[in-house]
Amino acid sequence: MNSEQTFIIQCKEKILSGQRITVDEAVSLINISDESLQFLSDAANEITRAFNGNTVDVETLINAKKGTCPEDCMFCSQSGFYKTGIDTYKLLSAEIIVDNAKKARDNGAKSFCLVCAWRGPSERDFEEICKIVEKVNYEVGIEVNCSLGFITDNMAKRLKKLGVKRYNHNLETARSFFSKICTTHSYQDRIDTAQLVKKNGLEICCGGILGMGESRMQRLELGLDLTKLNPEECPINILVPQKGTPLELQPKLSIGEILRTIAVFRFLMPKTILKIAGGREIHLANDQEKVLLGGANGIITGGYLTIGGNTPQEDFQMISKIGLEA
């Protein structure tokens, strides 16, 4: 065993005993050599199993309102700033959303997330969302989560009262890189929204996107900020460059960088559901199992906002194959 592997074990034992690693230790972990990367992933897996058991959290989402978003996030094909050629639509009817929630439940998903592409909901749209949540609760009986952009205190309180469990609002990237990918709102706006959500009793789902041109240290910076928010769930997306967006020619992130980031995020957030989300099928292909044995313990199945994904059947088969359960 080399000195790096000894260091990884020391950090792992620290986490398992209920302590936190220091920033300096996190820096050393994320810069571990390629030779010790598998050792790091295995240690992250041990932490995952110790705090979260063998269960993989499986979620399905629906793009309930698509495109024409007034924000200029440079990774997003739904931004109204770019000509990306996607189809757009206003808020879907309650019937369509309920039908999709039933399919998600029947396919084995434990939760169903309503996602809307806007800066934040108008009062009218928010009222409609509330009616839809009530309908899903009554007719389907699946855990409902929401991702509606920037919301107010009263909106958060209302969602909590309706039984929404978790609210998604990602930081997207490191504070030091944020202005490179969005100028229509600030990083602090996102932090404030995440804190508002938690203050009003909702669980927070907060993560980001890897591979937008940020450095390895900026990925760690994101992880450290997420740790301060203590999210119940952290979705880790990997950029799939979208035609027509400023990032359409962004080079692909290596599998090694993805694996080391997920592993270190697990060291930082031992009890959080680390959910590997958009881009996993494209970037990881036949190596998707590695992330579920390297720190991640959640997936989104059945596709994403503007790109497809694995079918639920494929994902449940993969989970079973590696000895985990959903």
Coordinates of C-alpha atoms in Angstrom, one line a residue, residues 63-273:
N63 CA -40.3 18.8 -18.3
A64 CA -43.6 20.4 -17.4
K65 CA -42.9 23.7 -19.1
K66 CA -40.2 23.7 -21.9
G67 CA -38.0 26.3 -23.5
T68 CA -38.2 30.2 -23.9
C69 CA -36.5 30.6 -20.5
P70 CA -35.4 34.3 -19.9
E71 CA -32.1 33.3 -18.3
D72 CA -28.9 33.0 -20.4
C73 CA -27.4 29.9 -18.8
M74 CA -24.9 29.0 -21.5
F75 CA -25.2 25.2 -21.2
C76 CA -29.0 25.2 -21.6
S77 CA -30.9 24.5 -24.8
Q78 CA -34.0 25.9 -23.1
S79 CA -32.7 29.4 -22.9
G80 CA -34.6 31.9 -24.9
F81 CA -31.2 33.6 -25.8
Y82 CA -30.1 30.8 -28.1
K83 CA -31.4 29.2 -31.3
T84 CA -31.3 25.5 -30.4
G85 CA -34.2 24.2 -32.4
I86 CA -35.9 22.5 -29.5
D87 CA -39.7 22.3 -29.4
T88 CA -41.2 24.5 -26.8
Y89 CA -44.5 24.5 -24.9
K90 CA -46.3 26.2 -22.0
L91 CA -47.2 24.4 -18.8
L92 CA -48.5 21.0 -19.5
S93 CA -52.0 20.0 -18.5
A94 CA -52.7 18.3 -15.2
E95 CA -53.9 15.2 -17.1
I96 CA -50.6 14.8 -19.0
I97 CA -48.5 15.3 -15.9
V98 CA -50.7 12.9 -13.8
D99 CA -50.4 10.3 -16.6
N100 CA -46.6 10.6 -16.5
A101 CA -46.5 10.3 -12.7
K102 CA -48.5 7.1 -12.9
K103 CA -46.1 5.7 -15.5
A104 CA -43.1 6.7 -13.2
R105 CA -44.8 4.9 -10.3
D106 CA -45.6 1.8 -12.3
N107 CA -42.0 1.7 -13.6
G108 CA -40.7 1.6 -10.1
A109 CA -39.6 5.2 -9.5
K110 CA -39.8 6.4 -5.9
S111 CA -40.2 10.1 -6.7
F112 CA -41.5 12.3 -9.5
C113 CA -40.1 15.8 -10.1
L114 CA -42.0 18.6 -11.9
V115 CA -39.4 20.9 -13.7
C116 CA -40.3 24.2 -15.4
A117 CA -38.1 26.3 -17.6
W118 CA -38.6 29.8 -16.3
R119 CA -36.9 32.3 -14.0
G120 CA -39.7 31.7 -11.5
P121 CA -43.4 31.0 -11.6
S122 CA -46.0 33.7 -12.1
E123 CA -48.8 33.7 -9.5
R124 CA -51.1 32.1 -12.1
D125 CA -48.6 29.4 -13.1
F126 CA -47.9 28.7 -9.4
E127 CA -51.6 28.2 -8.6
E128 CA -51.8 25.7 -11.5
I129 CA -48.7 23.9 -10.2
C130 CA -50.3 23.6 -6.8
K131 CA -53.5 22.1 -8.3
I132 CA -51.3 19.6 -10.3
V133 CA -49.4 18.6 -7.1
E134 CA -52.7 18.0 -5.3
K135 CA -54.0 15.9 -8.2
V136 CA -50.8 13.8 -8.3
N137 CA -51.0 13.3 -4.6
Y138 CA -54.6 12.2 -4.8
E139 CA -54.5 10.1 -7.9
V140 CA -51.0 8.6 -8.0
G141 CA -49.5 8.5 -4.6
I142 CA -45.8 9.0 -5.6
E143 CA -43.4 11.4 -3.8
V144 CA -43.6 14.8 -5.6
N145 CA -40.6 17.1 -5.9
C146 CA -40.4 20.4 -7.7
S147 CA -37.9 22.5 -9.6
L148 CA -39.6 25.9 -10.4
G149 CA -36.7 28.3 -10.4
F150 CA -36.7 31.3 -8.0
I151 CA -39.6 31.2 -5.5
T152 CA -40.8 33.3 -2.6
D153 CA -41.2 32.4 1.1
N154 CA -44.9 32.1 0.6
M155 CA -44.5 29.7 -2.3
A156 CA -42.1 27.5 -0.4
K157 CA -44.5 27.4 2.5
R158 CA -47.4 26.5 0.2
L159 CA -45.4 23.7 -1.4
K160 CA -44.5 22.3 2.0
K161 CA -48.1 22.4 3.0
L162 CA -49.1 20.5 -0.1
G163 CA -46.7 17.7 0.8
V164 CA -43.9 18.4 -1.7
K165 CA -40.9 16.7 -0.2
R166 CA -37.9 18.2 -2.0
Y167 CA -37.2 21.3 -4.0
N168 CA -34.4 21.3 -6.7
H169 CA -32.3 24.4 -7.2
N170 CA -28.8 23.7 -8.4
L171 CA -25.7 25.9 -7.8
E172 CA -24.6 24.7 -11.3
T173 CA -20.9 25.4 -10.9
A174 CA -18.3 27.1 -8.6
R175 CA -18.8 30.7 -7.5
S176 CA -15.5 31.6 -9.2
F177 CA -16.7 30.2 -12.5
F178 CA -20.4 31.2 -12.4
S179 CA -20.2 34.4 -14.3
K180 CA -18.7 32.5 -17.3
I181 CA -21.9 30.5 -17.6
C182 CA -24.6 32.9 -16.6
T183 CA -25.0 36.7 -16.4
T184 CA -28.8 37.1 -15.9
H185 CA -28.7 36.1 -12.3
S186 CA -25.9 35.6 -9.7
Y187 CA -24.5 32.7 -7.8
Q188 CA -25.7 34.3 -4.6
D189 CA -29.2 34.3 -6.0
R190 CA -29.0 30.5 -6.1
I191 CA -27.5 30.2 -2.7
D192 CA -30.3 32.4 -1.3
T193 CA -33.0 30.3 -2.9
A194 CA -31.5 27.1 -1.6
Q195 CA -31.4 28.6 1.9
L196 CA -35.0 29.9 1.6
V197 CA -36.2 26.5 0.7
K198 CA -34.6 24.8 3.7
K199 CA -35.8 27.6 6.0
N200 CA -39.4 26.7 5.1
G201 CA -39.0 23.1 5.9
L202 CA -38.6 21.6 2.4
E203 CA -35.7 19.2 1.7
I204 CA -33.2 20.7 -0.8
C205 CA -31.9 19.0 -3.9
C206 CA -28.9 21.0 -4.9
G207 CA -26.0 20.1 -7.2
G208 CA -24.4 21.1 -10.4
I209 CA -22.9 20.3 -13.8
L210 CA -19.5 19.0 -14.5
G211 CA -17.5 19.6 -17.7
M212 CA -18.4 23.2 -18.6
G213 CA -14.8 24.3 -18.7
E214 CA -14.3 24.6 -15.0
S215 CA -11.0 23.4 -13.4
R216 CA -10.7 20.4 -11.1
M217 CA -10.3 22.8 -8.2
Q218 CA -13.4 24.7 -9.2
R219 CA -15.3 21.3 -9.1
L220 CA -14.0 21.0 -5.5
E221 CA -15.0 24.6 -4.8
L222 CA -18.6 23.7 -5.8
G223 CA -18.5 20.6 -3.6
L224 CA -17.4 22.6 -0.6
D225 CA -20.2 25.2 -1.1
L226 CA -22.7 22.4 -1.5
T227 CA -21.5 20.9 1.8
K228 CA -22.3 24.1 3.6
L229 CA -25.9 23.8 2.4
N230 CA -26.1 20.2 3.6
P231 CA -28.5 19.1 0.8
E232 CA -30.6 16.0 1.3
E233 CA -29.9 15.3 -2.4
C234 CA -27.2 16.4 -4.8
P235 CA -27.7 15.8 -8.5
I236 CA -24.4 15.5 -10.5
N237 CA -24.9 16.2 -14.1
I238 CA -22.3 16.0 -16.8
L239 CA -22.5 18.5 -19.7
V240 CA -23.9 17.2 -22.9
P241 CA -23.1 20.1 -25.3
Q242 CA -26.3 21.3 -27.0
K243 CA -26.2 22.7 -30.5
G244 CA -26.8 26.4 -30.6
T245 CA -25.6 27.1 -27.1
P246 CA -22.2 28.8 -26.3
L247 CA -20.9 25.5 -24.9
E248 CA -21.8 23.4 -28.0
L249 CA -18.1 22.7 -28.7
Q250 CA -17.0 22.1 -25.1
P251 CA -14.6 19.2 -25.0
K252 CA -15.7 16.0 -23.1
L253 CA -14.7 15.5 -19.5
S254 CA -12.8 12.2 -18.9
I255 CA -14.3 9.4 -17.0
G256 CA -11.5 9.7 -14.5
E257 CA -12.4 13.3 -13.7
I258 CA -16.0 12.3 -13.2
L259 CA -15.2 9.4 -10.9
R260 CA -12.8 11.4 -8.7
T261 CA -15.3 14.2 -8.4
I262 CA -18.1 11.9 -7.3
A263 CA -15.8 10.1 -4.9
V264 CA -14.7 13.3 -3.2
F265 CA -18.3 14.7 -3.1
R266 CA -19.1 11.5 -1.1
F267 CA -16.3 12.2 1.4
L268 CA -17.7 15.7 1.8
M269 CA -21.4 14.7 2.0
P270 CA -21.5 11.2 3.5
K271 CA -25.2 11.1 4.1
T272 CA -26.5 13.0 1.0
I273 CA -28.2 11.2 -1.9

